[in-house]
Tab-separated table of C-alpha atoms and ligand atoms in Angstrom:
chain	number	residue	atom	x	y	z
A	232	MET	CA	75.651	129.758	67.995
A	233	THR	CA	73.645	128.171	70.670
A	234	LEU	CA	75.124	126.292	73.426
A	235	ALA	CA	73.218	123.510	75.429
A	236	ARG	CA	71.541	125.134	78.400
A	237	THR	CA	73.433	123.218	80.946
A	238	GLY	CA	76.994	121.466	80.194
A	239	ARG	CA	77.928	118.467	81.960
A	240	LEU	CA	80.578	120.361	83.819
A	241	ASP	CA	78.943	123.541	84.507
A	242	ALA	CA	78.744	122.758	88.353
A	243	PHE	CA	82.293	122.050	88.651
A	244	GLY	CA	84.131	125.581	87.896
A	245	THR	CA	87.826	125.538	88.233
A	246	THR	CA	89.684	122.892	90.095
A	247	ILE	CA	90.445	124.026	93.492
A	248	PHE	CA	94.098	122.967	93.103
A	249	ALA	CA	94.651	125.462	90.108
A	250	GLU	CA	92.833	128.132	92.143
A	251	MET	CA	94.605	127.820	95.300
A	252	SER	CA	98.192	127.473	93.615
A	253	ALA	CA	97.500	130.604	91.593
A	254	LEU	CA	96.578	132.421	94.802
A	255	ALA	CA	99.801	131.189	96.577
A	256	VAL	CA	101.682	132.853	93.622
A	257	ALA	CA	99.783	136.063	93.892
A	258	THR	CA	99.992	136.359	97.587
A	259	GLY	CA	103.427	135.026	98.010
A	260	SER	CA	102.313	132.357	100.333
A	261	VAL	CA	103.710	129.002	101.432
A	262	ASN	CA	101.683	126.671	99.321
A	263	LEU	CA	100.618	123.687	101.479
A	264	GLY	CA	97.496	123.290	99.141
A	265	GLN	CA	98.260	121.338	95.977
A	266	GLY	CA	100.129	118.257	96.638
A	267	PHE	CA	103.370	118.330	94.806
A	268	PRO	CA	106.924	117.834	96.355
A	269	ASP	CA	109.322	120.741	96.430
A	270	THR	CA	112.324	118.574	95.774
A	271	ASP	CA	113.214	116.435	92.756
A	272	GLY	CA	112.924	112.761	92.432
A	273	PRO	CA	115.958	110.326	92.342
A	274	ALA	CA	118.762	111.353	90.084
A	275	GLU	CA	118.857	108.043	88.036
A	276	VAL	CA	115.319	108.433	87.229
A	277	LEU	CA	115.673	112.037	86.052
A	278	GLU	CA	118.903	111.084	84.181
A	279	SER	CA	116.938	108.034	82.504
A	280	ALA	CA	114.469	110.696	81.042
A	281	VAL	CA	117.346	112.838	79.639
A	282	ALA	CA	118.996	109.920	78.129
A	283	ALA	CA	115.870	108.754	76.459
A	284	ILE	CA	115.326	112.149	74.944
A	285	ARG	CA	118.901	112.352	73.614
A	286	ASP	CA	118.769	108.899	72.334
A	287	GLY	CA	115.450	109.452	70.535
A	288	ARG	CA	113.601	106.965	72.553
A	289	GLY	CA	109.974	108.187	73.139
A	290	ASN	CA	110.317	111.530	71.217
A	291	GLN	CA	107.977	110.128	68.632
A	292	TYR	CA	104.561	108.356	69.519
A	293	PRO	CA	105.137	105.477	71.661
A	294	PRO	CA	102.970	102.310	71.037
A	295	GLY	CA	99.251	103.034	72.069
A	296	PRO	CA	99.157	100.620	75.095
A	297	GLY	CA	102.557	101.995	76.289
A	298	ILE	CA	106.109	100.825	75.720
A	299	PRO	CA	106.618	97.195	76.365
A	300	GLU	CA	109.405	97.721	78.809
A	301	LEU	CA	107.129	99.698	81.037
A	302	ARG	CA	104.267	97.312	80.866
A	303	GLN	CA	106.700	94.548	81.756
A	304	ALA	CA	108.131	96.681	84.719
A	305	VAL	CA	104.586	97.359	85.976
A	306	ALA	CA	103.653	93.668	85.712
A	307	ASP	CA	106.926	92.914	87.556
A	308	HIS	CA	106.186	95.620	90.235
A	309	GLN	CA	102.810	94.117	90.843
A	310	ARG	CA	104.252	90.578	91.347
A	311	HIS	CA	107.243	91.616	93.592
A	312	TRP	CA	105.348	93.923	95.818
A	313	TYR	CA	101.981	92.126	96.129
A	314	GLY	CA	102.301	88.816	94.422
A	315	MET	CA	99.683	89.693	91.630
A	316	GLU	CA	99.988	88.299	88.173
A	317	PHE	CA	99.357	90.378	85.155
A	318	ASP	CA	100.156	89.696	81.514
A	319	ALA	CA	102.263	92.662	80.393
A	320	ASP	CA	100.864	92.502	76.851
A	321	ALA	CA	97.012	91.816	77.652
A	322	GLU	CA	96.569	93.117	81.204
A	323	VAL	CA	98.634	96.284	81.403
A	324	LEU	CA	97.985	99.759	79.909
A	325	VAL	CA	99.996	102.876	80.260
A	326	THR	CA	97.946	106.083	80.640
A	327	VAL	CA	98.597	109.890	80.933
A	328	GLY	CA	98.783	109.874	84.728
A	329	ALA	CA	96.288	108.087	86.998
A	330	THR	CA	93.812	111.000	86.029
A	331	GLU	CA	93.470	109.592	82.733
A	332	ALA	CA	93.186	105.940	83.713
A	333	ILE	CA	90.284	106.998	86.065
A	334	ALA	CA	88.654	109.113	83.298
A	335	ALA	CA	88.961	106.100	80.837
A	336	ALA	CA	87.819	103.543	83.365
A	337	LEU	CA	84.599	105.474	84.215
A	338	LEU	CA	83.932	106.309	80.537
A	339	GLY	CA	84.625	102.783	79.450
A	340	LEU	CA	82.972	100.737	82.076
A	341	THR	CA	79.565	102.541	82.679
A	342	GLU	CA	76.575	103.397	80.608
A	343	PRO	CA	74.163	106.181	80.862
A	344	GLY	CA	71.650	105.297	83.673
A	345	ASP	CA	74.290	103.413	85.909
A	346	GLU	CA	75.401	104.521	89.351
A	347	VAL	CA	78.870	104.771	90.825
A	348	VAL	CA	79.631	104.445	94.610
A	349	VAL	CA	82.463	106.813	95.939
A	350	PHE	CA	83.779	107.366	99.419
A	351	GLU	CA	83.620	111.094	100.482
A	352	PRO	CA	85.803	113.067	100.777
A	353	TYR	CA	87.041	112.367	97.297
A	354	TYR	CA	89.725	113.421	95.024
A	355	ASP	CA	88.019	116.019	92.828
A	356	SER	CA	88.484	114.374	89.446
A	357	TYR	CA	86.169	111.581	90.505
A	358	ALA	CA	82.882	113.496	90.427
A	359	ALA	CA	83.775	115.445	87.393
A	360	CYS	CA	84.728	112.252	85.440
A	361	ILE	CA	81.459	110.499	86.664
A	362	ALA	CA	79.485	113.460	85.373
A	363	LEU	CA	81.352	113.475	81.983
A	364	ALA	CA	80.444	109.804	81.704
A	365	GLY	CA	76.716	110.818	82.088
A	366	VAL	CA	76.106	108.767	85.194
A	367	GLN	CA	75.057	109.364	88.789
A	368	HIS	CA	77.129	108.832	91.864
A	369	ARG	CA	76.290	108.137	95.583
A	370	SER	CA	78.766	108.808	98.165
A	371	VAL	CA	79.508	107.176	101.541
A	372	THR	CA	81.166	109.155	104.091
A	373	LEU	CA	84.473	108.379	105.742
A	374	ARG	CA	84.513	109.898	109.307
A	375	PRO	CA	87.267	110.104	111.940
A	376	ASP	CA	87.133	107.106	114.282
A	377	ALA	CA	89.800	106.154	116.953
A	378	GLY	CA	92.506	108.160	115.215
A	379	ARG	CA	91.763	107.215	111.432
A	380	TRP	CA	89.010	107.699	109.038
A	381	SER	CA	86.738	104.920	108.237
A	382	PHE	CA	83.256	103.915	106.905
A	383	ASP	CA	80.098	102.425	108.188
A	384	PRO	CA	79.460	99.172	106.207
A	385	ASP	CA	75.869	99.423	106.545
A	386	GLU	CA	76.046	102.922	104.779
A	387	LEU	CA	78.019	101.331	102.025
A	388	ALA	CA	75.506	98.505	101.703
A	389	ALA	CA	72.791	101.151	101.566
A	390	ALA	CA	74.416	103.134	98.711
A	391	ILE	CA	74.440	100.037	96.422
A	392	THR	CA	71.237	99.972	94.241
A	393	SER	CA	69.978	97.886	91.447
A	394	ARG	CA	71.608	100.592	89.183
A	395	THR	CA	75.121	100.440	90.627
A	396	ARG	CA	77.774	99.368	88.183
A	397	LEU	CA	80.832	100.060	89.986
A	398	ILE	CA	82.615	101.247	93.178
A	399	LEU	CA	85.518	103.727	92.949
A	400	LEU	CA	88.120	103.314	95.888
A	401	ASN	CA	91.027	105.273	96.724
A	402	THR	CA	93.673	103.583	99.195
A	403	PRO	CA	95.765	105.050	100.543
A	404	HIS	CA	93.152	107.738	100.631
A	405	ASN	CA	93.345	111.522	99.628
A	406	PRO	CA	92.674	113.615	101.555
A	407	THR	CA	92.283	111.684	104.788
A	408	GLY	CA	95.605	109.596	104.786
A	409	THR	CA	93.573	106.430	105.537
A	410	VAL	CA	94.958	103.138	104.454
A	411	PHE	CA	92.035	100.624	104.022
A	412	THR	CA	92.412	97.664	106.194
A	413	ARG	CA	91.974	94.181	105.275
A	414	ALA	CA	88.636	94.037	107.014
A	415	GLU	CA	87.366	97.095	105.411
A	416	LEU	CA	88.494	95.851	101.876
A	417	GLN	CA	86.586	92.502	102.700
A	418	VAL	CA	83.428	94.428	103.305
A	419	VAL	CA	83.927	96.272	99.757
A	420	ALA	CA	84.744	92.830	98.194
A	421	ASP	CA	81.815	90.916	99.652
A	422	LEU	CA	79.342	93.682	98.402
A	423	ALA	CA	81.055	93.748	95.072
A	424	VAL	CA	80.648	89.912	94.596
A	425	GLU	CA	77.059	90.024	96.075
A	426	HIS	CA	75.990	92.665	93.526
A	427	ASP	CA	78.302	91.721	90.789
A	428	LEU	CA	80.088	95.175	90.682
A	429	ILE	CA	83.339	96.272	89.193
A	430	VAL	CA	85.670	97.918	91.709
A	431	VAL	CA	87.988	100.719	90.384
A	432	THR	CA	91.027	101.276	92.852
A	433	ASP	CA	93.089	104.299	92.781
A	434	GLU	CA	96.369	103.389	94.464
A	435	VAL	CA	98.651	106.318	93.538
A	436	TYR	CA	99.967	106.616	97.283
A	437	GLU	CA	100.845	102.967	97.436
A	438	HIS	CA	104.328	103.625	98.549
A	439	LEU	CA	103.890	106.692	100.765
A	440	ILE	CA	102.772	104.622	103.764
A	441	PHE	CA	103.925	105.411	107.414
A	442	ASP	CA	101.495	103.149	109.486
A	443	GLY	CA	99.867	100.172	108.051
A	444	GLU	CA	100.236	98.128	105.032
A	445	HIS	CA	98.923	98.740	101.505
A	446	ILE	CA	96.688	95.905	100.410
A	447	PRO	CA	95.503	95.989	96.662
A	448	LEU	CA	91.942	95.140	96.631
A	449	ALA	CA	92.660	92.692	93.564
A	450	THR	CA	94.428	90.387	96.027
A	451	ILE	CA	91.257	89.791	98.007
A	452	ALA	CA	89.883	86.356	97.065
A	453	GLY	CA	87.231	86.756	94.252
A	454	MET	CA	88.357	90.223	93.301
A	455	ALA	CA	90.993	89.809	90.729
A	456	ASP	CA	88.588	89.340	87.847
A	457	ARG	CA	86.390	92.426	88.716
A	458	THR	CA	88.900	94.870	89.950
A	459	VAL	CA	90.644	97.636	87.829
A	460	THR	CA	93.930	98.622	89.679
A	461	ILE	CA	95.446	102.106	88.885
A	462	SER	CA	98.512	103.772	90.065
A	463	SER	CA	101.084	106.316	88.779
A	464	ALA	CA	104.668	107.518	88.997
A	465	GLY	CA	104.007	110.930	90.125
A	466	LYS	CA	104.020	110.306	93.962
A	467	THR	CA	106.329	107.338	94.206
A	468	PHE	CA	109.160	109.139	92.304
A	469	SER	CA	108.420	112.734	92.988
A	470	VAL	CA	107.696	113.689	89.386
A	471	THR	CA	103.937	114.821	89.389
A	472	GLY	CA	104.679	116.805	86.114
A	473	TRP	CA	105.481	113.619	84.085
A	474	LYS	CA	101.969	112.117	84.106
A	475	VAL	CA	102.812	108.468	83.641
A	476	GLY	CA	100.121	106.208	85.037
A	477	TRP	CA	98.917	102.639	84.510
A	478	VAL	CA	96.028	100.352	84.644
A	479	CYS	CA	95.960	96.634	85.490
A	480	ALA	CA	92.882	94.634	84.807
A	481	ARG	CA	91.684	91.352	83.053
A	482	PRO	CA	91.429	91.808	79.556
A	483	ARG	CA	87.766	92.047	79.188
A	484	LEU	CA	87.901	95.145	81.356
A	485	LEU	CA	91.050	96.406	80.111
A	486	HIS	CA	89.816	96.261	76.663
A	487	ARG	CA	86.994	98.708	77.417
A	488	ILE	CA	89.529	101.080	79.058
A	489	ARG	CA	91.873	101.018	76.147
A	490	GLN	CA	89.105	101.830	73.694
A	491	VAL	CA	88.504	105.052	75.444
A	492	LYS	CA	92.022	105.888	76.215
A	493	GLN	CA	93.113	105.655	72.593
A	494	PHE	CA	90.655	108.579	71.716
A	495	LEU	CA	91.331	110.695	74.687
A	496	THR	CA	95.221	111.146	74.323
A	497	TYR	CA	96.142	108.186	72.232
A	498	VAL	CA	99.581	108.156	73.837
A	499	GLY	CA	101.744	110.374	76.190
A	500	SER	CA	104.770	110.988	77.973
A	501	GLY	CA	106.892	109.060	75.544
A	502	PRO	CA	110.548	109.448	77.148
A	503	PHE	CA	109.258	109.468	80.682
A	504	GLN	CA	107.797	106.031	80.152
A	505	TYR	CA	111.466	104.852	79.854
A	506	ALA	CA	112.492	106.850	83.001
A	507	VAL	CA	109.731	105.164	85.016
A	508	VAL	CA	111.076	101.749	84.048
A	509	THR	CA	114.157	102.879	85.958
A	510	GLY	CA	112.101	104.062	88.872
A	511	LEU	CA	109.982	100.922	89.169
A	512	GLN	CA	113.363	98.842	89.236
A	513	LEU	CA	114.933	100.846	92.051
A	514	PRO	CA	116.021	98.862	94.879
A	515	ARG	CA	113.359	98.367	97.870
A	516	GLN	CA	115.569	100.764	99.969
A	517	TYR	CA	114.485	103.663	97.698
A	518	PHE	CA	110.833	103.061	98.515
A	519	ALA	CA	111.707	102.815	102.342
A	520	ASP	CA	113.625	106.054	102.157
A	521	ILE	CA	110.894	108.207	100.648
A	522	ALA	CA	108.232	106.885	103.001
A	523	ASP	CA	110.808	107.656	105.914
A	524	ARG	CA	111.466	111.129	104.762
A	525	LEU	CA	107.686	111.812	104.370
A	526	ARG	CA	107.065	110.387	107.802
A	527	SER	CA	109.442	112.989	109.348
A	528	GLN	CA	107.733	115.745	107.406
A	529	ARG	CA	104.294	114.523	108.433
A	530	ASP	CA	105.359	114.546	112.146
A	531	LEU	CA	106.936	118.023	111.870
A	532	LEU	CA	103.685	119.527	110.414
A	533	VAL	CA	101.188	117.436	112.652
A	534	ASP	CA	103.225	118.203	115.796
A	535	GLY	CA	103.648	121.672	114.865
A	536	LEU	CA	99.798	122.078	114.211
A	537	ALA	CA	98.851	120.225	117.400
A	538	GLY	CA	101.344	122.570	119.111
A	539	LEU	CA	99.435	125.613	117.874
A	540	GLY	CA	96.223	124.125	119.307
A	541	TYR	CA	94.815	122.672	116.047
A	542	ASP	CA	92.683	119.361	116.024
A	543	VAL	CA	94.754	117.354	113.672
A	544	LEU	CA	94.812	113.620	112.900
A	545	ARG	CA	98.094	111.925	112.127
A	546	PRO	CA	97.578	110.412	108.650
A	547	GLN	CA	98.756	106.765	108.051
A	548	ALA	CA	99.754	107.552	104.456
A	549	THR	CA	99.944	110.000	101.552
A	550	TYR	CA	101.276	113.612	102.010
A	551	PHE	CA	98.186	115.291	103.451
A	552	ALA	CA	96.993	116.109	107.052
A	553	THR	CA	93.631	117.288	107.866
A	554	VAL	CA	92.690	119.779	110.609
A	555	ASP	CA	89.198	119.955	112.105
A	556	LEU	CA	88.211	123.606	112.466
A	557	GLY	CA	84.757	122.824	113.649
A	558	ARG	CA	83.070	124.980	111.002
A	559	ASP	CA	83.547	127.613	108.149
A	560	ALA	CA	86.645	125.927	107.016
A	561	GLU	CA	86.339	127.280	103.478
A	562	ALA	CA	86.268	130.815	104.362
A	563	TRP	CA	89.043	130.198	106.789
A	564	CYS	CA	91.177	128.767	103.865
A	565	ARG	CA	90.338	131.496	101.557
A	566	ALA	CA	91.258	134.265	104.072
A	567	LEU	CA	94.483	132.443	105.027
A	568	PRO	CA	96.793	133.541	102.157
A	569	VAL	CA	96.201	137.205	102.982
A	570	GLN	CA	96.084	136.776	106.660
A	571	ALA	CA	99.081	134.555	107.089
A	572	GLY	CA	100.742	133.854	103.831
A	573	VAL	CA	99.855	129.977	103.938
A	574	VAL	CA	97.689	128.202	101.535
A	575	ALA	CA	95.528	125.099	102.592
A	576	ILE	CA	92.777	123.345	100.731
A	577	PRO	CA	89.245	123.557	102.079
A	578	SER	CA	87.990	119.812	102.124
A	579	LYS	CA	84.470	120.834	101.420
A	580	VAL	CA	85.298	120.647	97.837
A	581	PHE	CA	85.817	116.865	98.175
A	582	TYR	CA	82.349	116.351	99.582
A	583	ASP	CA	78.815	116.073	98.245
A	584	SER	CA	77.472	116.466	101.835
A	585	ASP	CA	77.490	119.849	103.323
A	586	ILE	CA	80.502	119.466	105.510
A	587	ASP	CA	82.684	122.473	105.932
A	588	ARG	CA	84.872	121.851	108.912
A	589	TYR	CA	87.907	120.464	107.662
A	590	ALA	CA	91.120	121.941	105.976
A	591	ARG	CA	93.813	119.894	104.256
A	592	PHE	CA	97.559	120.729	104.453
A	593	ALA	CA	100.272	119.128	102.176
A	594	PHE	CA	103.545	118.094	103.881
A	595	CYS	CA	105.480	117.018	100.805
A	596	LYS	CA	107.685	120.196	101.248
A	597	ARG	CA	111.058	120.615	102.624
A	598	PRO	CA	111.367	120.878	106.499
A	599	ASP	CA	112.320	124.560	106.319
A	600	VAL	CA	109.296	125.370	104.204
A	601	LEU	CA	107.118	123.491	106.768
A	602	ALA	CA	108.647	125.503	109.665
A	603	GLU	CA	108.094	128.738	107.898
A	604	ALA	CA	104.383	127.742	107.393
A	605	LEU	CA	103.966	126.961	111.071
A	606	LEU	CA	105.569	130.255	112.121
A	607	ARG	CA	103.316	132.159	109.794
A	608	LEU	CA	100.252	130.248	111.178
A	609	GLU	CA	101.131	131.330	114.751
A	610	LYS	CA	99.463	134.711	114.083
A	611	VAL	CA	96.046	133.484	112.866
A	612	ALA	CA	92.915	132.865	114.703
A	613	ARG	CA	91.657	129.147	114.554
B	735	LIG	N1	94.250	110.142	92.445
B	735	LIG	C1	94.590	110.660	93.609
B	735	LIG	C2	93.895	110.245	94.850
B	735	LIG	C3	95.476	111.837	93.700
B	735	LIG	O1	95.642	112.516	94.881
B	735	LIG	C4	96.086	112.208	92.416
B	735	LIG	C5	96.992	113.387	92.550
B	735	LIG	N2	97.322	114.028	91.585
B	735	LIG	C6	95.711	111.457	91.231
B	735	LIG	C7	94.907	110.556	91.313
B	735	LIG	C8	96.239	111.963	89.914
B	735	LIG	O2	97.451	111.216	89.590
B	735	LIG	P1	98.274	111.665	88.331
B	735	LIG	O3	99.036	112.960	88.709
B	735	LIG	O4	99.097	110.514	88.092
B	735	LIG	O5	97.209	111.833	87.270
B	736	LIG	N1	96.787	115.079	93.865
B	736	LIG	C1	97.224	116.395	94.143
B	736	LIG	C2	96.291	116.876	95.293
B	736	LIG	O1	95.354	116.267	95.722
B	736	LIG	C3	97.261	117.287	93.052
B	736	LIG	C4	95.999	117.271	92.186
B	736	LIG	C5	96.024	118.244	91.025
B	736	LIG	O2	96.612	119.215	90.914
B	736	LIG	N2	95.100	117.918	90.126
B	736	LIG	O3	96.678	117.880	95.876
């Protein structure tokens, strides 16, 4: 049998998260690489999943677009938190995590020959899904500026060509922890309107905010009809293994995404869809509490790293902090598990540009685990 000389994903290898988590296990390291919490989500949400399985809800294929209760809960969530209106039947689609939503949006909304604009550093599935869709991407670099990461509006304008079809935006942003401001979103919105572009927004960290306010791009004037809003339950409810995500968009866009999604997985996560309804209906206090807990974990890690002499920015959101090592961060991260028993992610993998100075540490770990990592880091050279 002959294989095509180059496969679409040949350049991608194994995802860094699988690689570094396997290395953490093999070396007995504290894993501050892959972003997943080491504590369970709220008991009522977990119990709701158990009850759904016991009661036979979701054990067989759920409806293609997602169970009606979850689509309604997502629509209610968007109205309650942001004043956005979505019709639960025509404008909400449940997916297998945000990952599937992103893949289906890219596959459904682009054609070969199109271009997609992304901000680097970017979550690793973006470039891979863009390649799967057979399209090209151009990246605009986020750079540290006055304590947070931002972009140059001229660079964004220059990245848009006559072939550009969509912009893929992640706010709050992994790995930098930046929350895009209204002014930054307005720059994106103005360009999207001027060039008639779709914007796909990945908002999975929408509730993990410490400083600043999450503004969905779709709430900016003129953007509701051209924005695809994506989020998921994994981060908000500390259930990254459940893979329940969703897409909200006007019917003409959602239709294209649903067309792809039905042949990727058709459906997924049946009983967990019921449990996420419980999660989305939790009182506001739950959402404040998880952000508070993560804020103190952020401060523990960031203060600890700064105390060890690292150049580290305090992220506004998410569960990641970036240290600037100046150079050779990838080699440093690869040596770290053996040298110190700690795993971090080399941010180089999130860039198209040749930028190898940053390492990303996750702080969604118990305080004693973060303290142990800091203790271990005392013995390494920076
Ligand atoms: N987008 C970003 C920016 C992420 O960090 C993650 C983390 N897993 C995802 C998407 C994927 O979300 P999910 O686990 O819901 O597929
Ligand atoms: N979103 C998480 C991170 O950035 C995990 C991603 C994954 O394992 N695919 O670390």
